[in-house]
mmCIF file of C-alpha atoms in Angstrom:
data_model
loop_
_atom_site.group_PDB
_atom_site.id
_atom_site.type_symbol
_atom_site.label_atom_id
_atom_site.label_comp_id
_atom_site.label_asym_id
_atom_site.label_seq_id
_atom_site.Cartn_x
_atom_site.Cartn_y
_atom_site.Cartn_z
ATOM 1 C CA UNK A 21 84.877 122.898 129.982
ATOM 2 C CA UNK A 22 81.655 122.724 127.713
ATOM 3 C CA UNK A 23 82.533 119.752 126.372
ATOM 4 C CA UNK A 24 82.963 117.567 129.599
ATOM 5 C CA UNK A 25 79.395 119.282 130.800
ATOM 6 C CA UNK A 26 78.232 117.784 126.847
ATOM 7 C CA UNK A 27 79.913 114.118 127.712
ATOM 8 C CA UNK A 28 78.602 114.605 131.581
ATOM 9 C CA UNK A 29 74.508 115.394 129.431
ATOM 10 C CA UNK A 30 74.887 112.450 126.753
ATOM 11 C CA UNK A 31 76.025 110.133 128.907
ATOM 12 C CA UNK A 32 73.065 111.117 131.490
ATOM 13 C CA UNK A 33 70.566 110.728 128.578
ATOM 14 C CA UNK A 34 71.315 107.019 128.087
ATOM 15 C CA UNK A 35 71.298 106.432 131.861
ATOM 16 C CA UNK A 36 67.925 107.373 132.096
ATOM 17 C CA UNK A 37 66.364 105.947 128.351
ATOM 18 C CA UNK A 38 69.037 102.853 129.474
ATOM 19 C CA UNK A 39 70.274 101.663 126.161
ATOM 20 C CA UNK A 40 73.360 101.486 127.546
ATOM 21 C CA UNK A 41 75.130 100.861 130.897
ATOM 22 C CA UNK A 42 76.388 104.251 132.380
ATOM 23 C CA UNK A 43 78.883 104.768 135.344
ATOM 24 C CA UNK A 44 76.871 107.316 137.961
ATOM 25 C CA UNK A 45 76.395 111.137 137.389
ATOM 26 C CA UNK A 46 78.399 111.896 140.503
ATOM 27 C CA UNK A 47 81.416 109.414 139.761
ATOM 28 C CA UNK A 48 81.304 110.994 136.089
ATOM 29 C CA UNK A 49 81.988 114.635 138.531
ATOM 30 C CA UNK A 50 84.876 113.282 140.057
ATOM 31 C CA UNK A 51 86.670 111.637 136.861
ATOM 32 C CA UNK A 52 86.071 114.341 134.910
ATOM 33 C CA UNK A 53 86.861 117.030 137.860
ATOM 34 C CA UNK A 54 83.786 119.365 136.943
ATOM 35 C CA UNK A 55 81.503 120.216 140.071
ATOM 36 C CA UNK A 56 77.750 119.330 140.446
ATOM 37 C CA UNK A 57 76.621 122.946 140.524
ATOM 38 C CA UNK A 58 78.937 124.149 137.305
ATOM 39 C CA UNK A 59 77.358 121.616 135.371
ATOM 40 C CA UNK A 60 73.787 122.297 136.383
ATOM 41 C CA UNK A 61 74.251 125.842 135.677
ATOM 42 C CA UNK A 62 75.542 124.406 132.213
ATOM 43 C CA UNK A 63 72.485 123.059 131.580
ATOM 44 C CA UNK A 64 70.193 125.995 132.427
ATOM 45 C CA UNK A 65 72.332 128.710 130.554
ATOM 46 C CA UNK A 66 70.247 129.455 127.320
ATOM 47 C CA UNK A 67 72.018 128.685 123.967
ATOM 48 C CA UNK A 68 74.155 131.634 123.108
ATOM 49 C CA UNK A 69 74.064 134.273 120.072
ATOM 50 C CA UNK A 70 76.521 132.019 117.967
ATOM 51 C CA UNK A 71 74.837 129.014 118.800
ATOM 52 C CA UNK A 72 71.744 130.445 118.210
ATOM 53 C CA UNK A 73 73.048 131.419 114.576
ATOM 54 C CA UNK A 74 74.640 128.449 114.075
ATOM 55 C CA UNK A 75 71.641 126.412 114.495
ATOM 56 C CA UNK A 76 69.595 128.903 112.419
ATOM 57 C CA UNK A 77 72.099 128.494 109.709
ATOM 58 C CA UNK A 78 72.339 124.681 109.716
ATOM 59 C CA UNK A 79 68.447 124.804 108.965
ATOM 60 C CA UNK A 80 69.401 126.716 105.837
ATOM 61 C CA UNK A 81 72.117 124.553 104.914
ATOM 62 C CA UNK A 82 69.758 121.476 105.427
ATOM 63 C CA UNK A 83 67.421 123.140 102.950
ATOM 64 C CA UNK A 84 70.120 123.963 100.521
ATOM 65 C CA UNK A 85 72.094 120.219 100.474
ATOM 66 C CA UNK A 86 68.552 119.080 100.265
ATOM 67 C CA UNK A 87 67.003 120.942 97.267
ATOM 68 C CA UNK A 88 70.504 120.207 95.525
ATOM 69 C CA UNK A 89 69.403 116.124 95.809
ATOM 70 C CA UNK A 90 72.601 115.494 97.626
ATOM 71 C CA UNK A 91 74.850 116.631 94.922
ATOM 72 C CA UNK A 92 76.309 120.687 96.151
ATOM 73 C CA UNK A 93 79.726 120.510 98.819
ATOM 74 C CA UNK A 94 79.419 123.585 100.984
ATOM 75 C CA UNK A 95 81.212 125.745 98.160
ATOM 76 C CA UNK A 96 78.141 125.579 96.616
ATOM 77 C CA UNK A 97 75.832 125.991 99.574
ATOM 78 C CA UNK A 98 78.072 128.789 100.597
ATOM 79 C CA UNK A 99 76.746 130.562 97.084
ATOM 80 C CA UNK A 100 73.321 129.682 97.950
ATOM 81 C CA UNK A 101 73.762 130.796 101.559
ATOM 82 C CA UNK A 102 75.296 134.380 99.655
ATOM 83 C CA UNK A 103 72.290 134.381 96.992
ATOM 84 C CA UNK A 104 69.630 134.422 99.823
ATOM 85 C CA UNK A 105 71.960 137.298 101.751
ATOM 86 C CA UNK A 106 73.107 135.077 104.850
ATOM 87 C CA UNK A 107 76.296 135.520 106.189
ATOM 88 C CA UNK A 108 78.884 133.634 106.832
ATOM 89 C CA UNK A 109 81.686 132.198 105.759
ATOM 90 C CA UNK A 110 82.738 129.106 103.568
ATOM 91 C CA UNK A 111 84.821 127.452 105.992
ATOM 92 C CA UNK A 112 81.796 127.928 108.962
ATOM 93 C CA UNK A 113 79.193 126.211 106.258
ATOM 94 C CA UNK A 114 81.817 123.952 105.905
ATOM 95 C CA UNK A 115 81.854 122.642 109.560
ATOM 96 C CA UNK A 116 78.716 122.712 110.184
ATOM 97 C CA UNK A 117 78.025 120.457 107.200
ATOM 98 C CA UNK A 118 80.740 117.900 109.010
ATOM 99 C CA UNK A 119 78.749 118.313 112.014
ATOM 100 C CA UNK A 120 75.473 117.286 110.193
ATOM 101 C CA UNK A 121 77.068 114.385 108.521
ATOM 102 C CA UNK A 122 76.183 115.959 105.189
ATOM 103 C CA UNK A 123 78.904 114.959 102.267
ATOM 104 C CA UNK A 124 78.254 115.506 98.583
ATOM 105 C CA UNK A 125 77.843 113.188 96.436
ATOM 106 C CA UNK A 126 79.415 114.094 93.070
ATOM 107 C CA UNK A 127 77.956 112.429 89.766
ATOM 108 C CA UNK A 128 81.071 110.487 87.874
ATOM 109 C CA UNK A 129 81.789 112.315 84.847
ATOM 110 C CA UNK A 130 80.924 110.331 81.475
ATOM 111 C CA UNK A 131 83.499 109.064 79.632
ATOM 112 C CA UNK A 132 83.752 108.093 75.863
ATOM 113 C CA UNK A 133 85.416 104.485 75.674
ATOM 114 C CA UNK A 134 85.366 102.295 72.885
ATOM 115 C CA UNK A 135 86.073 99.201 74.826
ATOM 116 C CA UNK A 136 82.388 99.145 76.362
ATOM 117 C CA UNK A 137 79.724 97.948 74.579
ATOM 118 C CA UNK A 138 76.495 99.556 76.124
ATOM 119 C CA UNK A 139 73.942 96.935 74.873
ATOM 120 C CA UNK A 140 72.485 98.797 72.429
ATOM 121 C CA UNK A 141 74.616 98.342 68.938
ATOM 122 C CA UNK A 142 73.576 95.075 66.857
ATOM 123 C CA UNK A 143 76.080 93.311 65.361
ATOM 124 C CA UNK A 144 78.005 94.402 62.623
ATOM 125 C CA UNK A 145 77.429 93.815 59.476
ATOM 126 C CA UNK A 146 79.888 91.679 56.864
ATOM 127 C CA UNK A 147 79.640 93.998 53.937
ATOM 128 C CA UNK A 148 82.187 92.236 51.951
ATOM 129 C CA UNK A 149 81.457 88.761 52.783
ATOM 130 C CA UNK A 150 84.958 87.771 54.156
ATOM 131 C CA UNK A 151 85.539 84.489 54.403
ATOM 132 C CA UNK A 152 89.193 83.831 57.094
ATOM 133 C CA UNK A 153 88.106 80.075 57.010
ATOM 134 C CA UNK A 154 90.901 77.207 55.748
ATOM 135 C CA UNK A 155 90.788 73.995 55.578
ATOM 136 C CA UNK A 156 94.694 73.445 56.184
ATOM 137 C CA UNK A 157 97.082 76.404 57.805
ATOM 138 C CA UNK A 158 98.792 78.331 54.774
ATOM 139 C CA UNK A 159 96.588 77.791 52.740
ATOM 140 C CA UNK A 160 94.480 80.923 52.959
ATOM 141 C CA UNK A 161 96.640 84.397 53.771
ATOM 142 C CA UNK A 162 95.291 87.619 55.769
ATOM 143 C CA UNK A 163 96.635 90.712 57.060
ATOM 144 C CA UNK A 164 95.866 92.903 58.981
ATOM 145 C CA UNK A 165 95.751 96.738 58.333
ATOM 146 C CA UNK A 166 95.270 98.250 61.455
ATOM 147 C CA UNK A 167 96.286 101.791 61.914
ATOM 148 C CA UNK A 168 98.247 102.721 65.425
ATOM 149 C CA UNK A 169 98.650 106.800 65.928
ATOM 150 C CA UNK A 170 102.212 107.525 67.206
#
């Protein structure tokens, strides 16, 4: 029922800042079979003990993604959250970080290729001055030695 009252409040907030065009409050009632009166006691009922802690914990959370730069997913805010003695559960950090639109972003690992040149090497060097120039075809022969591991 919560989350009708919730649709019923957001949808009353833009009415009244009007950035958007809103059907009326009481039509909302009727469509969404709620009465007037539950949802104003809605409204008045203070947050409850699990809310409470849930928006105690997101601070911490917050604090946790943020001092991590972006980079810890909640099973590493989860250790944090354990380190500083908070509980709760890895799967409860875990939606509440969905809720805050808070997603890790993991570093790509570094890779060794030799197919990339990075800018930095020079040229190399001819040590042996070779020379693969002809003036006709077959009239100068090269191979090439080139080792494939099987």
């Amino acid at each position: 029922m919560s989350d009708k009252f919730e649709f019923i409040d957001a949808e009353y907030a833009a009415a009244i800042s009007k950035t958007e065009d809103a059907p009326p409050v009481a039509k909302m009632y009727a469509w969404l079979e709620v009465s007037r009166s539950g949802f104003y006691e809605w409204r008045g009922r203070p947050l409850s003990i699990s809310a409470r802690r849930r928006d105690d914990l997101k601070l911490l959370i917050v604090k946790s993604f943020e001092d991590s730069d972006g980079t810890y997913g909640y099973r590493r805010v989860h250790a944090d959250l354990a380190a500083w003695s908070v509980a709760c559960g890895p799967e409860l950090v875990r939606d509440l970080m969905r809720g805050l639109d808070l997603e890790a972003c993991q570093p790509r690992p570094w890779r060794h290729s030799l197919t990339e040149n990075d800018g930095q090497a020079g040229p190399v060097p001819d040590l042996v001055n070779r020379d693969f120039t002809a003036a006709a075809p077959g009239q100068k022969m090269v191979g090439d030695i080139t080792y494939v591991p099987t």
